[in-house]
Short mmCIF file of C-alpha atoms in Angstrom, two decimals:
data_model
loop_
_atom_site.label_atom_id
_atom_site.label_comp_id
_atom_site.label_asym_id
_atom_site.label_seq_id
_atom_site.Cartn_x
_atom_site.Cartn_y
_atom_site.Cartn_z
CA MET A 174 0.00 0.00 0.00
CA SER A 175 1.38 3.40 -0.98
CA THR A 176 1.99 5.94 1.71
CA ALA A 177 1.34 9.64 1.42
CA LYS A 178 5.06 10.21 1.74
CA GLY A 179 5.82 8.09 -1.29
CA MET A 180 3.09 9.47 -3.51
CA ARG A 181 4.01 11.75 -6.39
CA PRO A 182 1.81 14.48 -7.76
CA PRO A 183 0.11 13.53 -11.01
CA SER A 184 2.16 14.44 -14.06
CA ARG A 185 1.02 17.39 -16.11
CA GLY A 186 -0.33 16.66 -19.56
CA VAL A 187 0.89 18.18 -22.79
CA ARG A 188 -1.79 20.87 -22.79
CA GLN A 189 -0.95 21.95 -19.26
CA LYS A 190 2.72 22.23 -20.16
CA MET A 191 1.91 24.14 -23.33
CA THR A 192 -0.23 26.59 -21.34
CA GLY A 193 2.78 27.85 -19.42
CA LEU A 194 4.87 28.02 -22.58
CA HIS A 195 2.14 29.93 -24.41
CA THR A 196 1.66 32.36 -21.53
CA TRP A 197 5.28 33.27 -20.97
CA THR A 198 6.44 33.42 -24.58
CA GLY A 199 3.49 35.69 -25.28
CA LEU A 200 4.19 37.92 -22.29
CA LEU A 201 7.97 38.26 -22.51
CA ALA A 202 7.89 39.32 -26.15
CA GLY A 203 4.35 40.69 -26.12
CA TRP A 204 5.16 44.38 -25.77
CA LEU A 205 7.56 44.35 -28.70
CA LEU A 206 5.28 42.06 -30.70
CA TYR A 207 2.41 44.49 -30.25
CA ALA A 208 4.57 47.30 -31.63
CA MET A 209 5.75 45.10 -34.51
CA PHE A 210 2.19 44.11 -35.37
CA LEU A 211 0.75 47.63 -35.24
CA THR A 212 3.55 49.31 -37.18
CA GLY A 213 3.54 46.43 -39.65
CA THR A 214 -0.22 46.78 -40.06
CA VAL A 215 -0.08 50.46 -40.99
CA SER A 216 2.90 49.72 -43.26
CA TYR A 217 0.54 48.06 -45.73
CA PHE A 218 -0.41 51.66 -46.51
CA LYS A 219 3.05 53.17 -46.16
CA GLU A 220 2.89 54.73 -49.63
CA GLU A 221 -0.37 56.45 -48.74
CA ILE A 222 1.04 57.60 -45.39
CA SER A 223 4.05 59.04 -47.19
CA GLN A 224 1.77 60.90 -49.59
CA TRP A 225 -0.22 62.38 -46.69
CA MET A 226 3.01 63.46 -45.01
CA ARG A 227 4.12 65.28 -48.17
CA PRO A 228 1.07 67.43 -48.96
CA GLU A 229 3.11 69.55 -51.38
CA LEU A 230 3.12 66.71 -53.92
CA ARG A 231 0.31 66.17 -56.37
CA PRO A 232 -2.22 63.36 -55.87
CA ALA A 233 -1.17 59.96 -57.15
CA GLN A 234 -2.07 58.95 -60.66
CA ILE A 235 -0.88 56.36 -63.12
CA ALA A 236 1.86 57.97 -65.17
CA PRO A 237 0.96 57.94 -68.88
CA ASP A 238 4.44 57.57 -70.37
CA LEU A 239 6.88 55.84 -68.03
CA PRO A 240 9.68 55.45 -70.63
CA ALA A 241 9.68 59.22 -71.19
CA ILE A 242 9.63 59.82 -67.44
CA ALA A 243 12.66 57.56 -67.03
CA GLN A 244 14.52 59.45 -69.74
CA ARG A 245 13.75 62.87 -68.27
CA THR A 246 14.85 61.78 -64.81
CA ALA A 247 18.03 60.19 -66.15
CA ASP A 248 18.91 63.43 -67.93
CA THR A 249 18.52 65.35 -64.67
CA LEU A 250 20.54 62.81 -62.70
CA ALA A 251 23.34 63.06 -65.25
CA LEU A 252 23.66 66.70 -64.22
CA ILE A 253 23.08 66.70 -60.46
CA ALA A 254 24.83 63.36 -59.81
CA ALA A 255 27.73 63.91 -62.19
CA GLY A 256 30.76 61.92 -61.13
CA SER A 257 28.73 59.56 -58.95
CA PRO A 258 29.78 55.90 -59.22
CA GLY A 259 26.14 54.86 -59.37
CA TRP A 260 22.53 55.87 -58.95
CA SER A 261 19.12 54.25 -58.82
CA MET A 262 15.59 55.48 -59.51
CA LEU A 263 12.14 54.05 -58.80
CA LEU A 264 9.48 54.90 -61.38
CA PRO A 265 6.00 56.04 -60.30
CA THR A 266 3.15 53.69 -59.52
CA SER A 267 -0.55 54.18 -58.97
CA ARG A 268 0.28 54.61 -55.25
CA ASN A 269 3.44 56.70 -55.59
CA PRO A 270 3.08 59.81 -57.78
CA VAL A 271 6.73 60.79 -58.14
CA VAL A 272 10.11 59.40 -59.11
CA SER A 273 12.41 58.73 -56.17
CA ALA A 274 16.15 58.33 -56.63
CA PHE A 275 19.35 58.05 -54.66
CA TRP A 276 22.97 58.25 -55.67
CA ARG A 277 26.34 57.81 -54.07
CA ASP A 278 28.35 60.93 -53.39
CA ARG A 279 31.31 61.50 -55.65
CA ASP A 280 33.46 62.52 -52.68
CA HIS A 281 32.63 59.28 -50.83
CA ALA A 282 32.75 56.87 -53.74
CA ASP A 283 35.28 54.59 -52.10
CA GLN A 284 33.82 54.64 -48.59
CA PRO A 285 31.97 51.58 -47.31
CA ARG A 286 28.35 51.76 -46.29
CA ARG A 287 27.77 52.52 -42.66
CA HIS A 288 24.63 52.88 -40.61
CA GLY A 289 23.68 56.42 -39.73
CA GLY A 290 26.25 57.96 -42.07
CA ARG A 291 25.80 56.46 -45.49
CA PRO A 292 27.30 58.76 -48.14
CA PHE A 293 24.13 58.92 -50.24
CA GLN A 294 21.99 61.71 -51.61
CA THR A 295 18.27 61.32 -52.24
CA ALA A 296 15.73 63.36 -54.18
CA LEU A 297 12.20 63.29 -55.58
CA PHE A 298 11.54 64.16 -59.22
CA ASP A 299 8.53 65.53 -61.07
CA PRO A 300 7.39 62.93 -63.62
CA ASP A 301 6.25 65.66 -66.04
CA THR A 302 9.45 67.70 -66.12
CA GLY A 303 12.14 65.47 -64.65
CA LYS A 304 13.14 68.28 -62.30
CA THR A 305 13.69 67.86 -58.58
CA LEU A 306 10.72 68.50 -56.32
CA SER A 307 10.70 70.53 -53.15
CA ALA A 308 8.88 68.68 -50.39
CA ARG A 309 9.25 68.55 -46.63
CA ASP A 310 11.92 66.19 -45.36
CA THR A 311 10.20 63.18 -43.80
CA LEU A 312 10.50 59.42 -43.69
CA GLY A 313 6.74 59.19 -44.03
CA GLY A 314 5.37 55.67 -43.82
CA GLU A 315 8.88 54.30 -44.22
CA PHE A 316 9.47 55.06 -40.53
CA PHE A 317 6.75 52.64 -39.43
CA TYR A 318 7.96 50.05 -41.95
CA ARG A 319 11.54 50.23 -40.68
CA PHE A 320 10.41 50.17 -37.07
CA HIS A 321 8.35 47.06 -37.77
CA PHE A 322 11.32 44.81 -38.50
CA GLN A 323 14.38 46.59 -37.13
CA PHE A 324 13.09 48.85 -34.33
CA TYR A 325 14.16 52.09 -35.97
CA GLY A 326 16.58 53.92 -33.72
CA LEU A 327 18.57 50.84 -32.73
CA PRO A 328 21.63 49.74 -34.73
CA VAL A 329 20.27 47.92 -37.77
CA LEU A 330 21.68 44.48 -36.98
CA TRP A 331 20.67 44.65 -33.32
CA GLY A 332 17.16 45.70 -34.27
CA ARG A 333 16.76 42.91 -36.80
CA TRP A 334 18.09 40.30 -34.42
CA LEU A 335 15.67 41.50 -31.76
CA ALA A 336 12.79 41.38 -34.24
CA GLY A 337 13.80 37.85 -35.22
CA LEU A 338 13.87 36.76 -31.58
CA CYS A 339 10.38 38.19 -31.08
CA ALA A 340 9.17 36.41 -34.22
CA MET A 341 10.47 33.10 -32.86
CA PHE A 342 8.61 33.72 -29.60
CA MET A 343 5.50 34.48 -31.65
CA LEU A 344 5.85 31.26 -33.61
CA VAL A 345 6.15 29.26 -30.38
CA ALA A 346 3.13 31.09 -28.93
CA ILE A 347 1.04 30.30 -32.02
CA ILE A 348 1.87 26.59 -32.04
CA SER A 349 1.46 26.18 -28.28
CA GLY A 350 -1.79 28.16 -28.42
CA VAL A 351 -3.24 25.75 -30.98
CA ILE A 352 -2.31 22.82 -28.74
CA VAL A 353 -3.78 24.47 -25.64
CA HIS A 354 -7.18 25.24 -27.14
CA LYS A 355 -8.69 21.84 -27.88
CA LYS A 356 -12.04 23.49 -28.72
CA ILE A 357 -10.40 26.10 -30.88
CA PHE A 358 -13.15 26.40 -33.50
CA ILE A 359 -15.96 26.32 -30.94
CA ASP A 360 -14.19 29.14 -29.09
CA PHE A 361 -14.29 31.21 -32.27
CA PHE A 362 -18.10 31.37 -32.07
CA THR A 363 -18.18 32.00 -28.32
CA PHE A 364 -18.07 35.46 -26.81
CA ARG A 365 -19.44 36.38 -23.41
CA TRP A 366 -19.68 40.15 -23.14
CA GLY A 367 -19.08 41.87 -19.81
CA LYS A 368 -17.73 38.79 -18.03
CA GLY A 369 -14.32 40.16 -17.07
CA GLN A 370 -11.56 37.59 -17.49
CA ARG A 371 -13.85 35.30 -19.48
CA SER A 372 -14.58 38.09 -21.98
CA TRP A 373 -10.89 38.84 -22.47
CA LEU A 374 -10.21 35.14 -23.07
CA ASP A 375 -13.08 34.86 -25.55
CA ALA A 376 -11.84 37.92 -27.44
CA HIS A 377 -8.29 36.58 -27.49
CA ASN A 378 -9.46 33.17 -28.75
CA ALA A 379 -11.73 34.60 -31.44
CA LEU A 380 -9.07 36.96 -32.77
CA SER A 381 -6.50 34.15 -32.73
CA VAL A 382 -8.66 31.68 -34.65
CA PHE A 383 -9.98 34.26 -37.12
CA GLY A 384 -6.52 35.08 -38.45
CA LEU A 385 -4.65 31.89 -37.53
CA PRO A 386 -3.41 31.02 -41.05
CA PHE A 387 -2.41 34.64 -41.62
CA HIS A 388 -0.65 34.93 -38.26
CA PHE A 389 1.36 31.78 -38.92
CA MET A 390 2.21 32.87 -42.47
CA ILE A 391 3.21 36.40 -41.50
CA THR A 392 5.42 35.19 -38.64
CA TYR A 393 7.16 32.40 -40.53
CA SER A 394 7.63 34.44 -43.70
CA GLY A 395 9.12 37.27 -41.65
CA LEU A 396 11.82 34.88 -40.47
CA ILE A 397 12.37 33.68 -44.04
CA LEU A 398 12.91 37.25 -45.21
CA LEU A 399 15.96 37.63 -42.97
CA MET A 400 17.08 34.01 -42.94
CA ALA A 401 20.53 34.91 -44.27
CA LEU A 402 21.06 37.08 -41.19
CA TYR A 403 19.69 34.60 -38.66
CA MET A 404 21.28 31.46 -40.16
CA PRO A 405 24.36 32.48 -42.18
CA TRP A 406 26.38 29.34 -41.53
CA GLY A 407 25.14 27.36 -44.53
CA ALA A 408 26.14 30.05 -46.98
CA ARG A 409 29.47 30.56 -45.24
CA THR A 410 30.22 26.86 -45.40
CA GLY A 411 29.00 26.12 -48.91
CA LEU A 412 30.00 29.32 -50.71
CA ARG A 413 33.73 29.67 -50.41
CA THR A 414 34.64 31.68 -53.51
CA PRO A 415 33.57 35.17 -54.64
CA MET A 416 32.05 33.62 -57.75
CA GLN A 417 29.82 31.36 -55.67
CA GLN A 418 28.77 34.28 -53.49
CA ALA A 419 27.97 36.34 -56.58
CA ALA A 420 25.82 33.49 -57.90
CA LEU A 421 23.83 33.50 -54.65
CA ASP A 422 23.39 37.27 -54.85
CA THR A 423 21.83 37.00 -58.31
CA GLN A 424 19.29 34.54 -56.89
CA LEU A 425 18.24 36.88 -54.09
CA SER A 426 18.48 40.45 -55.42
CA ALA A 427 18.83 42.57 -58.52
CA TYR A 428 21.89 44.34 -57.14
CA ILE A 429 24.57 44.75 -59.80
CA ARG A 430 28.14 44.98 -58.61
CA PRO A 431 29.92 47.84 -60.38
CA GLY A 432 32.77 46.75 -62.61
CA GLN A 433 36.08 48.47 -63.08
CA PRO A 434 35.81 51.83 -64.87
CA ALA A 435 37.15 52.08 -68.41
CA HIS A 436 38.18 55.72 -67.86
CA VAL A 437 36.68 56.54 -71.24
CA ALA A 438 33.88 59.08 -71.21
CA ALA A 439 30.65 57.92 -72.84
CA PRO A 440 27.09 59.24 -72.42
CA LEU A 441 24.33 56.89 -71.35
CA ALA A 442 22.35 55.25 -74.11
CA PRO A 443 18.67 56.27 -74.37
CA MET A 444 16.92 55.15 -71.20
CA ASP A 445 13.43 55.21 -72.69
CA ALA A 446 14.29 52.44 -75.14
CA MET A 447 15.42 50.18 -72.29
CA VAL A 448 12.20 50.81 -70.35
CA ARG A 449 10.09 50.09 -73.44
CA LEU A 450 11.84 46.77 -73.89
CA ALA A 451 11.17 45.91 -70.24
CA ARG A 452 7.51 46.89 -70.60
CA GLN A 453 7.23 44.77 -73.72
CA ARG A 454 8.64 41.77 -71.88
CA TRP A 455 6.72 42.10 -68.60
CA GLY A 456 3.55 43.86 -69.75
CA SER A 457 4.00 46.92 -67.53
CA ALA A 458 6.65 49.44 -66.59
CA GLU A 459 4.95 50.43 -63.34
CA GLY A 460 7.27 50.27 -60.35
CA LEU A 461 10.41 49.53 -62.36
CA ARG A 462 13.68 50.20 -60.58
CA ILE A 463 16.54 51.37 -62.79
CA THR A 464 20.07 51.07 -61.45
CA VAL A 465 23.08 52.51 -63.25
CA THR A 466 26.68 51.75 -62.35
CA ARG A 467 29.60 53.82 -63.64
CA PRO A 468 27.38 56.38 -65.41
CA GLY A 469 29.25 58.49 -67.94
CA ASP A 470 31.89 55.80 -68.43
CA ALA A 471 32.22 53.33 -71.29
CA ALA A 472 31.94 50.52 -68.71
CA ALA A 473 28.50 51.69 -67.54
CA ARG A 474 25.82 49.08 -66.91
CA VAL A 475 22.07 49.62 -66.60
CA ALA A 476 19.81 47.14 -64.79
CA VAL A 477 16.06 47.54 -65.29
CA ALA A 478 14.41 45.48 -62.55
CA ARG A 479 10.79 44.42 -62.54
CA GLY A 480 8.59 45.77 -59.75
CA ASP A 481 6.67 43.69 -57.21
CA THR A 482 3.25 45.24 -57.78
CA ARG A 483 1.88 42.72 -60.27
CA ARG A 484 3.31 39.38 -59.16
CA VAL A 485 3.26 37.19 -56.07
CA SER A 486 7.03 36.99 -55.79
CA THR A 487 9.94 39.26 -55.00
CA SER A 488 12.53 37.10 -56.75
CA PRO A 489 14.76 39.30 -58.92
CA GLN A 490 13.84 39.76 -62.56
CA TYR A 491 15.84 42.26 -64.54
CA LEU A 492 17.34 43.17 -67.90
CA LEU A 493 21.00 44.15 -67.97
CA PHE A 494 22.13 46.62 -70.63
CA ASP A 495 25.42 48.06 -71.76
CA GLY A 496 25.06 51.63 -70.54
CA ALA A 497 27.06 53.15 -73.36
CA THR A 498 25.52 51.33 -76.33
CA GLY A 499 22.12 50.21 -75.02
CA GLU A 500 22.82 46.61 -76.03
CA LEU A 501 20.92 43.98 -74.05
CA LEU A 502 23.54 41.87 -72.31
CA GLN A 503 21.52 39.60 -70.03
CA VAL A 504 17.96 38.57 -69.29
CA HIS A 505 17.49 37.40 -65.72
CA ASP A 506 13.92 36.28 -65.08
CA HIS A 507 14.31 32.86 -63.47
CA VAL A 508 15.75 31.70 -60.17
CA GLY A 509 16.09 28.32 -58.51
CA ALA A 510 13.27 26.60 -56.66
CA ALA A 511 14.58 27.54 -53.21
CA ALA A 512 15.05 31.19 -54.14
CA GLU A 513 11.61 31.32 -55.77
CA THR A 514 10.04 29.84 -52.64
CA ARG A 515 11.69 32.57 -50.60
CA GLY A 516 10.47 35.15 -53.11
CA VAL A 517 6.87 33.95 -52.82
CA MET A 518 7.05 33.94 -49.01
CA ALA A 519 8.46 37.46 -49.05
CA ALA A 520 5.70 38.65 -51.39
CA LEU A 521 3.02 37.14 -49.16
CA HIS A 522 4.54 38.91 -46.16
CA LEU A 523 4.92 42.31 -47.81
CA GLY A 524 1.65 42.25 -49.75
CA ARG A 525 2.94 44.60 -52.45
CA PHE A 526 1.09 42.66 -55.15
CA SER A 527 -2.28 43.45 -53.55
CA ASP A 528 -4.95 45.56 -55.16
CA MET A 529 -6.87 47.88 -52.85
CA PRO A 530 -9.53 45.39 -51.60
CA LEU A 531 -6.89 42.77 -50.84
CA ARG A 532 -4.71 45.40 -49.18
CA TRP A 533 -7.56 46.32 -46.87
CA LEU A 534 -8.02 42.63 -46.07
CA TYR A 535 -4.33 42.42 -45.17
CA PHE A 536 -4.76 45.50 -42.99
CA LEU A 537 -7.85 44.26 -41.14
CA ILE A 538 -6.52 40.77 -40.43
CA SER A 539 -3.20 42.21 -39.30
CA LEU A 540 -5.08 44.66 -37.09
CA GLY A 541 -6.86 41.65 -35.62
CA GLY A 542 -3.43 40.16 -34.90
CA THR A 543 -2.48 43.37 -33.10
CA ALA A 544 -5.63 43.08 -31.00
CA MET A 545 -4.85 39.41 -30.36
CA VAL A 546 -1.50 40.33 -28.82
CA GLY A 547 -3.04 43.24 -26.90
CA THR A 548 -5.86 41.17 -25.41
CA GLY A 549 -3.34 38.52 -24.38
CA LEU A 550 -1.28 41.10 -22.51
CA VAL A 551 -4.32 42.55 -20.75
CA MET A 552 -5.67 39.09 -19.92
CA TRP A 553 -2.43 38.28 -18.08
CA THR A 554 -3.07 41.08 -15.57
CA VAL A 555 -6.84 40.54 -15.36
CA LYS A 556 -6.39 36.86 -14.56
CA ARG A 557 -3.73 37.39 -11.91
CA ARG A 558 -5.24 40.41 -10.17
CA ALA A 559 -8.03 38.28 -8.72
CA SER A 560 -5.50 35.95 -7.06
CA LEU A 561 -3.46 38.72 -5.44
CA PRO A 562 -3.62 38.96 -1.61
CA ASP A 563 -4.55 42.63 -2.01
CA PRO A 564 -5.57 43.58 -5.59
CA HIS A 565 -5.18 47.26 -4.71
CA LEU A 566 -1.55 46.77 -3.60
CA PRO A 567 -0.01 44.41 -6.17
CA HIS A 568 3.62 43.35 -6.05
CA PHE A 569 6.32 45.03 -8.13
CA GLY A 570 6.31 42.48 -10.96
CA PHE A 571 2.57 42.85 -11.48
CA ARG A 572 2.80 46.65 -11.47
CA LEU A 573 5.65 46.50 -13.98
CA VAL A 574 3.66 44.34 -16.40
CA GLU A 575 0.58 46.51 -15.98
CA ARG A 576 2.44 49.75 -16.71
CA LEU A 577 4.23 48.24 -19.68
CA ASN A 578 0.86 47.11 -21.01
CA ILE A 579 -0.55 50.63 -20.73
CA SER A 580 2.41 52.30 -22.40
CA SER A 581 2.74 49.61 -25.08
CA ILE A 582 -0.92 49.77 -26.13
CA ALA A 583 -2.31 53.22 -25.36
CA GLY A 584 1.12 54.87 -25.38
CA LEU A 585 2.04 53.54 -28.81
CA SER A 586 -1.14 55.00 -30.29
CA ILE A 587 -0.18 58.38 -28.82
CA ALA A 588 3.38 58.09 -30.14
CA MET A 589 2.30 57.20 -33.68
CA THR A 590 -0.26 60.00 -33.78
CA SER A 591 2.25 62.48 -32.33
CA TYR A 592 4.59 61.55 -35.17
CA LEU A 593 1.86 62.59 -37.63
CA TRP A 594 1.16 65.79 -35.68
CA SER A 595 4.84 66.72 -35.83
CA ASN A 596 4.70 66.43 -39.61
CA ARG A 597 2.17 69.25 -39.71
CA LEU A 598 3.61 71.41 -36.92
CA LEU A 599 7.36 71.39 -37.58
CA PRO A 600 8.58 74.04 -40.07
CA ALA A 601 8.68 72.60 -43.58
CA ALA A 602 12.19 73.94 -44.23
CA MET A 603 13.60 72.84 -40.87
CA ALA A 604 17.07 71.30 -40.97
CA GLN A 605 17.15 67.57 -40.16
CA ARG A 606 13.40 67.63 -40.07
CA ALA A 607 12.94 63.88 -40.53
CA ASP A 608 15.11 63.20 -37.47
CA ALA A 609 13.01 65.65 -35.46
CA GLU A 610 9.81 63.79 -36.38
CA ASP A 611 11.37 60.52 -35.24
CA LYS A 612 12.37 62.09 -31.93
CA VAL A 613 8.81 63.29 -31.36
CA PHE A 614 7.63 59.68 -31.72
CA PHE A 615 10.04 58.34 -29.12
CA ALA A 616 9.54 61.31 -26.78
CA ALA A 617 5.76 60.85 -26.82
CA TRP A 618 6.12 57.13 -26.19
CA GLY A 619 8.53 57.71 -23.32
CA LEU A 620 6.25 60.31 -21.74
CA SER A 621 3.35 57.86 -21.98
CA LEU A 622 5.36 55.30 -20.03
CA LEU A 623 6.27 57.90 -17.42
CA TYR A 624 2.62 58.94 -17.13
CA ALA A 625 1.53 55.31 -16.72
CA ILE A 626 4.06 54.87 -13.91
CA CYS A 627 2.93 57.99 -12.06
CA ARG A 628 -0.84 57.45 -12.29
CA PRO A 629 -3.09 54.68 -10.91
CA ALA A 630 -3.42 51.96 -13.51
CA ARG A 631 -7.13 52.39 -14.17
CA ARG A 632 -6.84 56.16 -14.50
CA ALA A 633 -3.79 55.81 -16.74
CA TRP A 634 -5.69 53.51 -19.11
CA ILE A 635 -8.64 55.88 -19.32
CA GLU A 636 -6.66 59.10 -19.65
CA LEU A 637 -4.15 57.84 -22.20
CA LEU A 638 -6.85 56.24 -24.35
CA TRP A 639 -8.84 59.48 -24.30
CA THR A 640 -5.65 61.38 -25.18
CA ALA A 641 -5.04 59.11 -28.15
CA SER A 642 -8.65 59.53 -29.25
CA ALA A 643 -8.41 63.32 -29.05
CA LEU A 644 -5.14 63.44 -30.99
CA LEU A 645 -6.59 61.22 -33.71
CA ALA A 646 -9.86 63.16 -33.94
CA LEU A 647 -8.19 66.57 -34.13
CA LEU A 648 -5.52 65.62 -36.67
CA PRO A 649 -7.79 66.07 -39.74
CA LEU A 650 -8.63 69.55 -38.43
CA LEU A 651 -4.93 70.33 -38.06
CA ASN A 652 -4.40 69.13 -41.61
CA ALA A 653 -7.16 71.46 -42.81
CA ILE A 654 -5.52 74.42 -41.06
CA THR A 655 -1.93 73.78 -42.13
CA THR A 656 -2.40 72.57 -45.74
CA ASN A 657 -4.57 73.34 -48.73
CA ARG A 658 -5.93 69.79 -48.80
CA PRO A 659 -8.70 69.62 -46.16
CA LEU A 660 -11.15 66.74 -46.06
CA TRP A 661 -13.96 68.54 -47.85
CA HIS A 662 -11.65 69.55 -50.69
CA SER A 663 -10.31 66.00 -50.99
CA LEU A 664 -13.86 64.64 -51.20
CA ILE A 665 -14.82 67.14 -53.90
CA ILE A 666 -11.84 66.44 -56.17
CA GLY A 667 -11.83 62.70 -55.48
CA ASP A 668 -8.48 62.59 -53.67
CA ARG A 669 -8.88 59.12 -52.19
CA VAL A 670 -5.61 59.15 -50.27
CA PHE A 671 -6.20 62.31 -48.24
CA ALA A 672 -9.93 61.73 -47.81
CA GLY A 673 -9.44 58.10 -46.82
CA PHE A 674 -6.63 59.00 -44.43
CA ASP A 675 -8.68 61.63 -42.60
CA LEU A 676 -11.74 59.39 -42.36
CA SER A 677 -9.59 56.52 -41.08
CA LEU A 678 -8.21 58.80 -38.37
CA TRP A 679 -11.75 59.51 -37.18
CA ALA A 680 -12.57 55.81 -37.22
CA PHE A 681 -9.57 55.05 -35.01
CA ALA A 682 -10.46 58.00 -32.78
CA ALA A 683 -13.89 56.44 -32.25
CA LEU A 684 -12.30 53.07 -31.48
CA HIS A 685 -10.02 54.57 -28.84
CA ALA A 686 -12.93 56.54 -27.36
CA MET A 687 -14.95 53.34 -27.10
CA LEU A 688 -12.07 51.58 -25.34
CA ALA A 689 -11.61 54.52 -22.96
CA ALA A 690 -15.32 54.58 -22.11
CA ARG A 691 -15.30 50.84 -21.62
CA ALA A 692 -12.29 51.06 -19.31
CA GLY A 693 -14.09 53.74 -17.29
CA ARG A 694 -17.29 51.73 -16.87
CA HIS A 695 -15.86 48.29 -16.22
CA PRO A 696 -14.60 48.69 -12.61
CA LEU A 697 -17.86 50.34 -11.50
CA ARG A 698 -19.94 47.53 -12.94
CA ALA A 699 -17.68 44.93 -11.38
CA ALA A 700 -17.93 46.67 -8.01
CA SER A 701 -21.72 46.83 -8.17
CA ARG A 702 -21.95 43.11 -8.90
CA ALA A 703 -19.66 42.35 -5.98
CA ALA A 704 -21.62 44.60 -3.65
CA ALA A 705 -25.02 43.12 -4.48
CA PRO A 706 -24.64 39.87 -2.47
CA ALA A 707 -23.21 41.80 0.47
CA ARG A 708 -26.28 44.05 0.66
CA SER A 709 -28.64 41.06 0.59
CA SER A 710 -26.77 39.07 3.26
CA PRO A 711 -28.04 39.03 6.87
CA VAL A 712 -26.16 41.16 9.34
CA GLY A 713 -23.23 39.32 10.81
CA GLN A 714 -23.12 36.68 8.08
CA PRO A 715 -19.69 36.49 6.42
#
């Protein structure tokens, strides 16, 4: 007969073990994952955000003659980038109304690339004239895009490694979450409103199941995008010669290594003819990227790379021309199976092939993923508050998680909206203006954290959510005051970008107001339910 001393506690099953794994992987990376999800979500409209943040530029339209636009821009670059060892331009699309280009400084031609001090010049060009455009200096939607996968502000490699670590945590949380929820599809159709912890769990389950295939795809494909950074050992072991490394590069990108200069002056061959040939081959010239190495030299090369807007792959496809004669030297439109698989995964992650309805679907499902992470973070505190000895005096670890939740969710909304406010309030001609906008983002986020630390948790939730709602609601009015493109004017002329942006701001303002009102009502309702049995109990009964 077994004695109590010799008895062992029953072993935990797989689901019980996965519950702890799911909880802690979700919590430890949850604050950064929330930021990655939200900034990644808005990045599906980064071109539109960039347009809104440069109100001086004309509304987007499909350029009628892209070969001529390429030629005009190339003629201008030959003047303003004279002596540069190379330059690159991106032709307009239906979402980007201008030509954007960058070139390497002549005085820094032999310097290596370095973060924070790359010797490049950038400019925007008018498609009609080929001349440079004067627009306020801003990163626009590119800031959110860069923050999404490299935590803009950190050193690039550190940021990307941190994003990869968070993505691995997310992948573990997804798989363990599927194992934990044995009634996963039943949970999708179950939601109990106003039930405290149960409601948070129902919301978390429903959001998780609704976008489960998307969440898995977006997490795994994000790791695939930077696989060469996270797992470089295979390439280092198998590719031992420069020729082998160059062969890998041609499978992954359209980057053309500049050859040795001939030191013989030669003008560039007509650019419009090269673009016409590319359009004839691929059916469209929209979104073409043209890269020129050694311009003005007889050894010049021109690569016309296909854009990603009309195909579900980012694998490199390009035509390589002799820059001096215009002769077609190479057609590169096929890669190996492994590289093509990576290209498809990258395209699914980035969504650049999407038309507008599909882009909105990407946005909404990704927004659901953001809410999934947010509800998981809040549920952690809601579940554990009830088990505290004194819920009004929680221990330090609980307070830390609670304040990080507030600043990560409500504070991030304030930071992102403050970034947009700074775009309208900072002087258009201000030096290093783009850096100033970035600093406003981080300053607003930091102040939100400080505010959450100094205020009671419930009040901090309510006040910061109302602040975010007010900033979002007033931003279209600020736009109307500071630009000549107010909402009513955008609606009249059919400017979908500005009108849609302003209306979306009001929609998100309403969402934050609803959350703030809900946060204000919830404790009172909970207290009234708890007080009801006490009032009906006989005097002296516990």
